[in-house]
Amino acid sequence: MRKRTEPVALEHERRTASGSPSAGPAAAALDADCRLKQNLCLAGPGPAEPRCAADAGMKRALGRRKGLCFRLRKILFFVLGLYVAIPFLIKLCPGIQAKLIFLNFVRVPYFIDLKRPQDQGLNHTCNYYLQPEEDVTIGVWHTVPTVWWKNAQGKDQMWYEDALSSSHPIILYLHGNAGTRGGDHRVELYKVLSSLGYHVVTFDYRGWGDSVGTPSERGMTYDALHVFDWIKVRSGDNPVYIWGHSLGTGVATNLVRRLCERETPPDALILESPFTNIREEAKSHPFSVIYRYFPGFDWFFLDPITSSGIQFANDENVKHISCSLLILHAEDDPVVPFQLGRKLYNIAAPSRSFRDFKVQFIPFHSDLGYRHKYIYKSPELPRILRPPPRPNCRASAEPRLLESALGEMCAGELHLGVPGEVGTGTPALSCSPPGSMKASALVPLSSCQPGPPEMRPEREHRFQGRPWQT
C-alpha cells in the first residue's frame, strides 16, 4: 500500500508542477486525501497534549535543579580547596601570620587626625614625634591630669615636657594590636586615668597609625624602651607605671624584664587582659576555631609565628621581673581567654623575683560585660588604682577608708561583682598572706608639695604614690 501511494503522490506533484490539465478530478481527490492525512498527523491524539506540556515543565525544573546543584557543588569545592590551601599558604609565607598578629594595617577609627587629639575630647593632650632609631618615627600623646586642663590650653610641647616633673605619677600605656593610639576605648581609658591625677603617655609602635617603620616584636619593645627613657629623663623622682593591654602586655613584660635586668625597674606593672605567650594565645583565639583541630595545626600555624621571631613570652618574662604586678582580666573576654590571665598569675605569684613585691589578680565578673576592652567602665577601677595616702600628710576621711579597703584586700579576698558595690563572694583577689601588708611597709609618696605655680592644682589630691608595692 505504501509503495503504491508514494509513486502516485510523486506523479501528482510532477503533474501539478508541470501544470498538466489531465489531472482533473483525480488530482483534486488526491490533494484532499494528502491534506487530511497531514492534518491528522499534526493534530495527533487529543489527550496527549497536557501530558507533553507537563513533561516539558518537569524537564525544565529538573534542569534548573541540576544547574543549582552544580553551582553549589562548585562553591563547596572552592571553599574546601581554600580551607585546605590557607594552612599551606601561611606555612610557605610566615609574613602573613605576622600581619594577622599585628593587624597594624587596620586603622580604626580611620577618619581621625592623630595630630589633633583634641578632636577626640582630649583637650589637655599634646602630640609629639620621637625618633627611636634612624628611619623610625613614632607618634606620642601626652595627657596631663584633668585638673590642669585649663592651664594646658594653648601650651606647647615644652610646657608638657616640664609638666612630667610635677608631683603626679605617670602611666606609660602600651596598646594592643589593630587600631591606633586614638582608638575609642583607649581614649576613654586615658580620660579615666587622667581624672585620677595621672599623666598618661601613649604612642603608636612603628608601623601603626602615623608612626613610620616596619613592625616587629623587637622594634615594638625598643620603641617602648625609648619612650620610657624619654619619660624618666623628664620626670625626676616621680613614679612611673607601665600599663599594657592585650598584645601590649607582651611588649610591657619584654620592656620591664629589660629594665629590671639593667636595674632600673618601673614602680609597677599593670597587665590588662594578658596572655601567657603568643602560641597559646593564637591557639585560643576565636579566629583559630575552624582550624584548631586541623591535622598539624601547630606545624602549619604556630611554628610560622616562632620562625617570624614573634614570641611575646609573658610566662617567661614574669620570672625575671622585680616590681609590683597587677593583673586585670574580664571573665567574658572573647579574645584573650580568662584562663590565660589566671594561668599567668599562677606562674608569677610563686616566682622568686616577686618575693619582695606584691602580685595581685583582679577578675571582673562576666555579668558586667567588660569583655576584652571595657574594663575602664568599672566603677571600682578608681579604687583599685588610687594609692593609699602618704603617712604624715594631711588626708581626708576618704583616703583612710581607701587605705582600710586596701588592707582588707590583703587580709583576705575581695569580690568585684556588681557595679558600684563591693562585697564578699567568689574569690577575686589574691595577694600576700594576711597581716603581711602593714602601714609601715607602704612606700611613701615622692612628694606632698604642690606643683609649680602655673600648674598648681585647684584642690588637694591624693593620687601620688606607688600602689600595689610593699
Coordinates of C-alpha atoms in Angstrom, one line a residue:
M1 CA 0.0 0.0 0.0
R2 CA 2.8 2.4 0.9
K3 CA 4.7 1.6 -2.2
R4 CA 1.7 2.3 -4.4
T5 CA 0.9 5.6 -2.6
E6 CA 4.3 7.1 -2.8
P7 CA 4.6 6.9 -6.7
V8 CA 1.1 8.3 -7.0
A9 CA 2.0 11.2 -4.8
L10 CA 5.2 11.9 -6.7
E11 CA 3.3 11.7 -10.0
H12 CA 0.8 14.1 -8.7
E13 CA 3.5 16.6 -7.7
R14 CA 5.1 16.3 -11.1
R15 CA 1.9 16.9 -12.9
T16 CA 1.0 19.9 -10.6
A17 CA 4.4 21.4 -11.2
S18 CA 4.1 21.0 -15.0
G19 CA 0.6 22.4 -15.0
S20 CA -0.8 19.4 -17.0
P21 CA -4.6 19.7 -17.5
S22 CA -5.1 16.0 -17.4
A23 CA -5.0 15.9 -13.6
G24 CA -8.7 16.6 -13.3
P25 CA -10.9 15.3 -10.5
A26 CA -8.5 12.5 -9.6
A27 CA -5.8 15.0 -8.8
A28 CA -8.2 17.0 -6.6
A29 CA -9.2 13.9 -4.7
L30 CA -5.6 13.0 -4.2
D31 CA -4.9 16.5 -2.8
A32 CA -7.7 16.3 -0.4
D33 CA -6.5 12.9 0.8
C34 CA -3.0 14.1 1.4
R35 CA -4.2 17.3 3.3
L36 CA -6.4 15.1 5.5
K37 CA -3.5 12.8 6.4
Q38 CA -1.3 15.8 7.1
N39 CA -3.9 17.4 9.4
L40 CA -4.3 14.1 11.3
C41 CA -0.6 13.7 11.8
L42 CA -0.2 17.3 13.0
A43 CA -3.2 17.1 15.4
G44 CA -2.2 13.8 17.0
P45 CA -4.3 12.3 19.8
G46 CA -6.0 15.0 21.9
P47 CA -5.4 13.7 25.5
A48 CA -1.6 13.7 24.9
E49 CA -1.3 17.5 24.8
P50 CA -1.4 18.1 28.6
R51 CA 1.0 15.2 29.2
C52 CA 3.5 16.7 26.8
A53 CA 3.4 20.1 28.5
A54 CA 3.8 18.5 31.9
D55 CA 6.8 16.5 30.7
A56 CA 8.4 19.7 29.3
G57 CA 7.8 21.5 32.6
M58 CA 9.3 18.7 34.6
K59 CA 12.3 18.7 32.3
R60 CA 12.9 22.4 32.8
A61 CA 12.5 22.1 36.6
L62 CA 15.0 19.2 36.7
G63 CA 17.4 21.2 34.5
R64 CA 17.2 24.2 36.9
R65 CA 17.7 21.9 39.9
K66 CA 20.7 20.2 38.3
G67 CA 22.2 23.6 37.5
L68 CA 21.7 24.8 41.1
C69 CA 23.3 21.7 42.5
F70 CA 26.2 22.0 40.1
R71 CA 26.8 25.6 41.2
L72 CA 26.5 24.7 44.9
R73 CA 28.9 21.8 44.3
K74 CA 31.4 24.2 42.7
I75 CA 31.1 26.6 45.6
L76 CA 31.6 23.8 48.1
F77 CA 34.7 22.5 46.3
F78 CA 36.1 26.1 46.1
V79 CA 35.6 26.7 49.9
L80 CA 37.0 23.3 50.7
G81 CA 40.0 24.0 48.5
L82 CA 40.5 27.4 50.1
Y83 CA 40.2 25.8 53.6
V84 CA 43.0 23.3 52.7
A85 CA 45.1 25.8 50.9
I86 CA 45.3 28.5 53.6
P87 CA 47.4 26.4 56.0
F88 CA 49.9 25.7 53.3
L89 CA 50.0 29.4 52.2
I90 CA 50.7 30.5 55.8
K91 CA 53.4 27.9 56.2
L92 CA 55.1 29.0 53.0
C93 CA 54.7 32.7 53.8
P94 CA 55.2 33.3 57.5
G95 CA 54.9 37.0 57.0
I96 CA 51.1 36.5 56.6
Q97 CA 50.9 35.2 60.1
A98 CA 52.8 38.2 61.4
K99 CA 50.4 40.5 59.7
L100 CA 47.5 38.7 61.3
I101 CA 49.0 39.1 64.7
F102 CA 49.9 42.7 64.5
L103 CA 46.9 43.9 62.4
N104 CA 48.7 47.2 62.1
F105 CA 47.1 47.8 58.7
V106 CA 43.7 48.0 60.5
R107 CA 43.2 51.7 61.4
V108 CA 40.0 52.2 63.4
P109 CA 38.6 54.8 63.6
Y110 CA 40.0 55.7 60.2
F111 CA 38.9 59.3 59.6
I112 CA 40.7 61.0 62.5
D113 CA 43.7 63.3 62.6
L114 CA 46.2 61.9 65.2
K115 CA 47.9 65.2 65.2
R116 CA 44.8 66.7 66.8
P117 CA 43.9 64.7 70.0
Q118 CA 41.5 67.4 71.0
D119 CA 39.2 66.2 68.3
Q120 CA 38.8 63.1 70.4
G121 CA 37.8 65.1 73.5
L122 CA 41.4 65.2 74.9
N123 CA 41.8 69.0 75.2
H124 CA 44.7 68.6 77.6
T125 CA 46.8 66.4 75.4
C126 CA 49.9 67.2 73.3
N127 CA 51.0 65.3 70.2
Y128 CA 54.8 64.6 69.9
Y129 CA 57.0 62.7 67.5
L130 CA 60.1 60.8 68.7
Q131 CA 62.8 59.0 66.8
P132 CA 63.9 55.8 68.5
E133 CA 66.1 54.7 65.5
E134 CA 67.1 56.1 62.2
D135 CA 64.3 55.9 59.7
V136 CA 61.8 55.2 62.5
T137 CA 59.4 57.9 63.8
I138 CA 56.7 57.2 66.4
G139 CA 53.7 59.4 67.3
V140 CA 53.2 60.1 71.0
W141 CA 50.3 61.6 73.0
H142 CA 50.9 63.1 76.5
T143 CA 47.7 63.7 78.5
V144 CA 48.2 65.8 81.7
P145 CA 46.0 65.3 84.8
T146 CA 42.5 66.6 84.3
V147 CA 42.9 69.3 87.0
W148 CA 45.4 71.0 84.7
W149 CA 43.2 71.1 81.6
K150 CA 42.6 74.9 81.9
N151 CA 46.3 75.6 82.2
A152 CA 47.1 73.3 79.4
Q153 CA 45.1 75.2 76.8
G154 CA 47.4 76.6 74.1
K155 CA 50.6 75.3 75.7
D156 CA 53.4 74.0 73.6
Q157 CA 55.4 70.7 73.8
M158 CA 58.0 72.3 76.2
W159 CA 55.3 73.0 78.7
Y160 CA 54.0 69.4 78.6
E161 CA 57.5 68.0 79.0
D162 CA 58.1 70.2 82.0
A163 CA 54.8 69.0 83.5
L164 CA 56.2 65.5 83.8
S165 CA 58.4 66.7 86.6
S166 CA 55.4 67.6 88.8
S167 CA 54.3 65.6 91.7
H168 CA 51.8 63.5 89.8
P169 CA 52.6 59.9 88.9
I170 CA 52.9 58.8 85.2
I171 CA 51.5 55.9 83.3
L172 CA 53.1 54.7 80.1
Y173 CA 50.3 52.9 78.2
L174 CA 51.1 50.2 75.6
H175 CA 48.1 49.4 73.4
G176 CA 47.2 46.2 71.7
N177 CA 47.1 45.2 68.1
A178 CA 44.9 46.9 65.4
G179 CA 43.8 50.5 65.6
T180 CA 45.9 53.4 66.8
R181 CA 46.5 55.4 70.0
G182 CA 43.3 57.2 69.1
G183 CA 41.0 54.2 69.4
D184 CA 37.7 54.8 71.2
H185 CA 38.2 52.5 74.2
R186 CA 41.8 53.7 74.6
V187 CA 40.8 57.4 74.7
E188 CA 38.2 56.6 77.3
L189 CA 40.8 54.9 79.5
Y190 CA 43.1 57.9 79.1
K191 CA 40.3 60.1 80.4
V192 CA 39.7 57.8 83.4
L193 CA 43.4 57.8 84.3
S194 CA 43.8 61.5 83.8
S195 CA 40.8 62.1 86.1
L196 CA 42.6 60.1 88.8
G197 CA 45.5 62.5 88.6
Y198 CA 47.9 60.5 86.4
H199 CA 49.9 61.8 83.4
V200 CA 49.2 59.4 80.6
V201 CA 51.9 58.9 77.9
T202 CA 51.0 56.6 75.0
F203 CA 52.3 56.1 71.5
D204 CA 51.9 54.1 68.3
Y205 CA 54.5 51.5 67.6
R206 CA 56.4 51.6 64.4
G207 CA 54.1 50.7 61.6
W208 CA 50.9 51.7 63.5
G209 CA 48.9 54.9 62.9
D210 CA 51.1 57.7 61.7
S211 CA 54.3 56.1 63.0
V212 CA 57.0 55.2 60.4
G213 CA 58.7 51.8 60.3
T214 CA 58.2 48.1 59.9
P215 CA 56.5 46.3 62.9
S216 CA 58.3 43.5 64.8
E217 CA 58.5 42.4 68.4
R218 CA 62.0 43.7 68.8
G219 CA 61.1 47.0 67.2
M220 CA 58.0 47.4 69.4
T221 CA 60.0 46.7 72.5
Y222 CA 62.7 49.1 71.6
D223 CA 60.1 51.8 70.9
A224 CA 58.6 51.3 74.4
L225 CA 62.1 51.4 75.9
H226 CA 62.9 54.7 74.1
V227 CA 59.7 56.3 75.3
F228 CA 60.3 55.1 78.9
D229 CA 63.8 56.6 79.0
W230 CA 62.4 59.8 77.5
I231 CA 59.9 60.0 80.3
K232 CA 62.5 59.2 83.1
V233 CA 64.8 62.0 81.9
R234 CA 62.0 64.5 82.4
S235 CA 60.0 63.0 85.4
G236 CA 62.7 63.1 88.0
D237 CA 61.7 61.0 91.0
N238 CA 58.1 60.8 90.1
P239 CA 56.8 57.2 90.0
V240 CA 56.3 55.7 86.5
Y241 CA 53.9 52.8 86.0
I242 CA 53.7 50.7 82.8
W243 CA 50.2 49.6 81.6
G244 CA 49.9 47.0 78.8
H245 CA 46.7 45.8 77.2
S246 CA 46.2 42.6 75.2
L247 CA 49.2 42.4 72.7
G248 CA 50.6 45.3 74.6
T249 CA 51.1 43.1 77.7
G250 CA 53.7 41.2 75.7
V251 CA 55.5 44.5 74.9
A252 CA 55.2 45.5 78.6
T253 CA 56.7 42.4 80.0
N254 CA 59.5 42.5 77.4
L255 CA 60.2 46.1 78.5
V256 CA 60.0 45.6 82.2
R257 CA 62.2 42.5 82.1
R258 CA 64.9 44.5 80.2
L259 CA 64.5 47.4 82.7
C260 CA 64.9 45.0 85.7
E261 CA 68.0 43.4 84.1
R262 CA 69.6 46.9 83.9
E263 CA 68.4 47.6 87.5
T264 CA 66.0 50.5 86.5
P265 CA 62.6 48.8 87.1
P266 CA 59.4 50.8 86.9
D267 CA 57.4 51.4 90.0
A268 CA 54.7 48.9 89.0
L269 CA 53.5 46.9 86.0
I270 CA 49.8 46.6 85.2
L271 CA 48.6 44.0 82.7
E272 CA 45.1 44.2 81.3
S273 CA 43.7 41.1 79.6
P274 CA 47.2 39.4 79.4
F275 CA 48.1 36.0 77.9
T276 CA 50.9 33.6 78.7
N277 CA 52.6 33.5 75.3
I278 CA 51.7 34.2 71.7
R279 CA 51.5 30.5 70.8
E280 CA 48.8 29.8 73.5
E281 CA 47.0 33.0 72.6
A282 CA 46.9 32.1 68.9
K283 CA 45.6 28.6 69.7
S284 CA 42.9 30.1 71.9
H285 CA 41.9 33.0 69.6
P286 CA 38.4 32.8 68.2
F287 CA 39.7 33.0 64.7
S288 CA 41.5 29.7 65.2
V289 CA 38.4 27.7 65.9
I290 CA 37.9 26.5 62.4
Y291 CA 41.5 25.2 62.3
R292 CA 42.1 24.2 65.9
Y293 CA 41.5 20.5 65.1
F294 CA 43.1 20.6 61.7
P295 CA 45.8 17.9 61.4
G296 CA 49.2 19.5 62.0
F297 CA 47.8 22.8 63.5
D298 CA 50.9 23.6 65.4
W299 CA 53.2 22.9 62.4
F300 CA 51.0 25.0 60.0
F301 CA 50.0 27.9 62.2
L302 CA 52.1 28.2 65.3
D303 CA 55.6 27.3 64.1
P304 CA 55.5 30.1 61.5
I305 CA 54.9 32.6 64.3
T306 CA 58.0 31.4 66.1
S307 CA 60.0 31.4 62.8
S308 CA 59.0 35.1 62.3
G309 CA 60.7 36.0 65.6
I310 CA 57.4 36.6 67.5
Q311 CA 57.2 35.1 71.0
F312 CA 55.8 37.7 73.5
A313 CA 56.6 35.2 76.2
N314 CA 54.8 36.8 79.2
D315 CA 55.1 33.5 81.2
E316 CA 58.9 33.6 80.9
N317 CA 59.3 37.3 81.4
V318 CA 57.4 37.5 84.7
K319 CA 60.0 35.1 86.2
H320 CA 62.6 37.9 85.7
I321 CA 60.5 40.9 86.8
S322 CA 61.2 42.6 90.2
C323 CA 58.4 45.1 90.7
S324 CA 54.8 45.1 91.8
L325 CA 52.4 43.4 89.4
L326 CA 48.7 44.0 88.9
I327 CA 46.6 41.8 86.5
L328 CA 43.1 42.8 85.4
H329 CA 41.0 40.4 83.4
A330 CA 37.3 40.1 82.5
E331 CA 35.8 36.6 82.8
D332 CA 33.9 37.1 79.5
D333 CA 36.9 38.1 77.4
P334 CA 36.4 36.5 74.0
V335 CA 39.8 37.5 72.5
V336 CA 42.2 36.5 75.3
P337 CA 40.6 33.8 77.4
F338 CA 40.3 34.4 81.1
Q339 CA 42.1 31.2 81.9
L340 CA 45.3 32.5 80.3
G341 CA 45.3 35.6 82.6
R342 CA 44.7 33.3 85.6
K343 CA 47.5 31.0 84.4
L344 CA 49.9 33.9 84.1
Y345 CA 49.1 34.9 87.6
N346 CA 49.7 31.4 88.9
I347 CA 53.1 31.5 87.2
A348 CA 54.1 34.9 88.6
A349 CA 52.8 34.6 92.2
P350 CA 55.3 32.0 93.4
S351 CA 58.2 33.4 91.4
R352 CA 61.3 34.3 93.4
S353 CA 61.6 37.6 91.6
F354 CA 58.4 38.8 93.3
R355 CA 59.3 37.8 96.8
D356 CA 59.7 41.4 97.9
F357 CA 56.8 42.7 95.8
K358 CA 53.0 42.2 95.7
V359 CA 51.3 40.4 92.9
Q360 CA 47.5 40.8 92.5
F361 CA 45.0 39.3 90.2
I362 CA 41.6 41.1 89.9
P363 CA 38.9 39.5 87.8
F364 CA 35.7 41.1 86.6
H365 CA 32.5 39.1 86.6
S366 CA 31.1 38.1 83.2
D367 CA 27.7 39.7 84.1
L368 CA 29.4 43.1 83.9
G369 CA 30.0 42.7 80.2
Y370 CA 33.5 44.3 80.1
R371 CA 34.8 41.6 77.7
H372 CA 38.2 42.5 76.1
K373 CA 38.5 46.2 76.2
Y374 CA 35.9 47.8 78.5
I375 CA 37.4 47.4 82.0
Y376 CA 37.8 51.1 82.0
K377 CA 34.0 51.3 82.7
S378 CA 34.3 49.6 86.0
P379 CA 33.3 51.9 88.9
E380 CA 35.8 50.0 91.0
L381 CA 38.8 51.0 88.8
P382 CA 39.5 54.3 90.7
R383 CA 39.6 52.4 94.0
I384 CA 41.9 49.8 92.5
L385 CA 44.3 52.3 91.0
R386 CA 44.2 55.0 93.7
P387 CA 47.2 54.5 96.0
P388 CA 46.9 55.0 99.8
P389 CA 47.9 58.4 101.2
R390 CA 51.4 59.1 102.4
P391 CA 51.9 59.0 106.2
N392 CA 52.4 62.3 107.9
C393 CA 50.4 64.1 105.1
R394 CA 47.1 65.7 105.5
A395 CA 44.4 63.4 104.3
S396 CA 40.6 63.4 104.4
A397 CA 38.4 60.6 105.7
E398 CA 38.0 59.1 102.2
P399 CA 41.7 58.1 101.8
R400 CA 41.6 56.5 105.2
L401 CA 38.7 54.4 104.1
L402 CA 40.5 53.5 100.9
E403 CA 43.6 52.5 103.0
S404 CA 41.3 50.3 105.0
A405 CA 39.9 48.7 101.9
L406 CA 43.4 48.0 100.6
G407 CA 44.1 46.4 104.0
E408 CA 41.1 44.2 103.6
M409 CA 42.3 43.2 100.1
C410 CA 45.5 41.8 101.5
A411 CA 43.8 40.3 104.6
G412 CA 41.5 38.2 102.5
E413 CA 39.7 38.1 99.3
L414 CA 37.5 40.7 97.6
H415 CA 34.8 40.1 95.0
L416 CA 34.1 42.8 92.4
G417 CA 30.7 41.6 91.3
V418 CA 28.1 44.4 91.0
P419 CA 28.9 47.8 89.5
G420 CA 29.3 50.3 92.3
E421 CA 29.2 47.6 95.0
V422 CA 32.0 45.6 96.7
G423 CA 31.0 42.5 98.6
T424 CA 32.4 39.2 99.6
G425 CA 31.8 36.2 97.5
T426 CA 33.7 34.3 94.8
P427 CA 37.5 34.6 95.3
A428 CA 38.6 37.5 93.2
L429 CA 41.8 38.9 94.6
S430 CA 44.9 37.1 95.5
C431 CA 47.8 38.8 97.3
S432 CA 50.1 38.5 100.2
P433 CA 49.1 36.4 103.3
P434 CA 47.0 38.0 106.0
G435 CA 48.9 40.5 108.0
S436 CA 51.8 40.8 105.5
M437 CA 50.8 44.3 104.5
K438 CA 51.4 46.8 107.2
A439 CA 51.0 50.6 107.2
S440 CA 54.7 51.0 108.0
A441 CA 55.6 48.9 104.9
L442 CA 53.9 51.3 102.4
V443 CA 56.3 53.2 100.3
P444 CA 55.8 56.9 101.0
L445 CA 54.8 59.4 98.3
S446 CA 57.6 61.1 96.4
S447 CA 56.3 64.5 97.4
C448 CA 53.4 66.2 99.2
Q449 CA 54.3 69.6 97.8
P450 CA 52.1 71.2 95.1
G451 CA 53.5 71.7 91.6
P452 CA 54.8 74.9 90.1
P453 CA 52.5 77.9 90.4
E454 CA 51.5 77.8 86.8
M455 CA 50.5 74.1 87.2
R456 CA 49.3 74.1 90.8
P457 CA 46.1 72.0 91.1
E458 CA 43.0 73.7 92.2
R459 CA 42.4 71.3 95.1
E460 CA 44.4 68.8 97.1
H461 CA 45.0 65.4 95.5
R462 CA 45.7 62.0 96.9
F463 CA 47.0 60.3 93.8
Q464 CA 50.8 60.3 94.3
G465 CA 52.5 57.1 95.5
R466 CA 53.4 53.6 94.5
P467 CA 50.3 51.4 94.6
W468 CA 50.5 47.6 95.0
Q469 CA 54.0 47.7 96.4
T470 CA 55.1 46.5 99.8

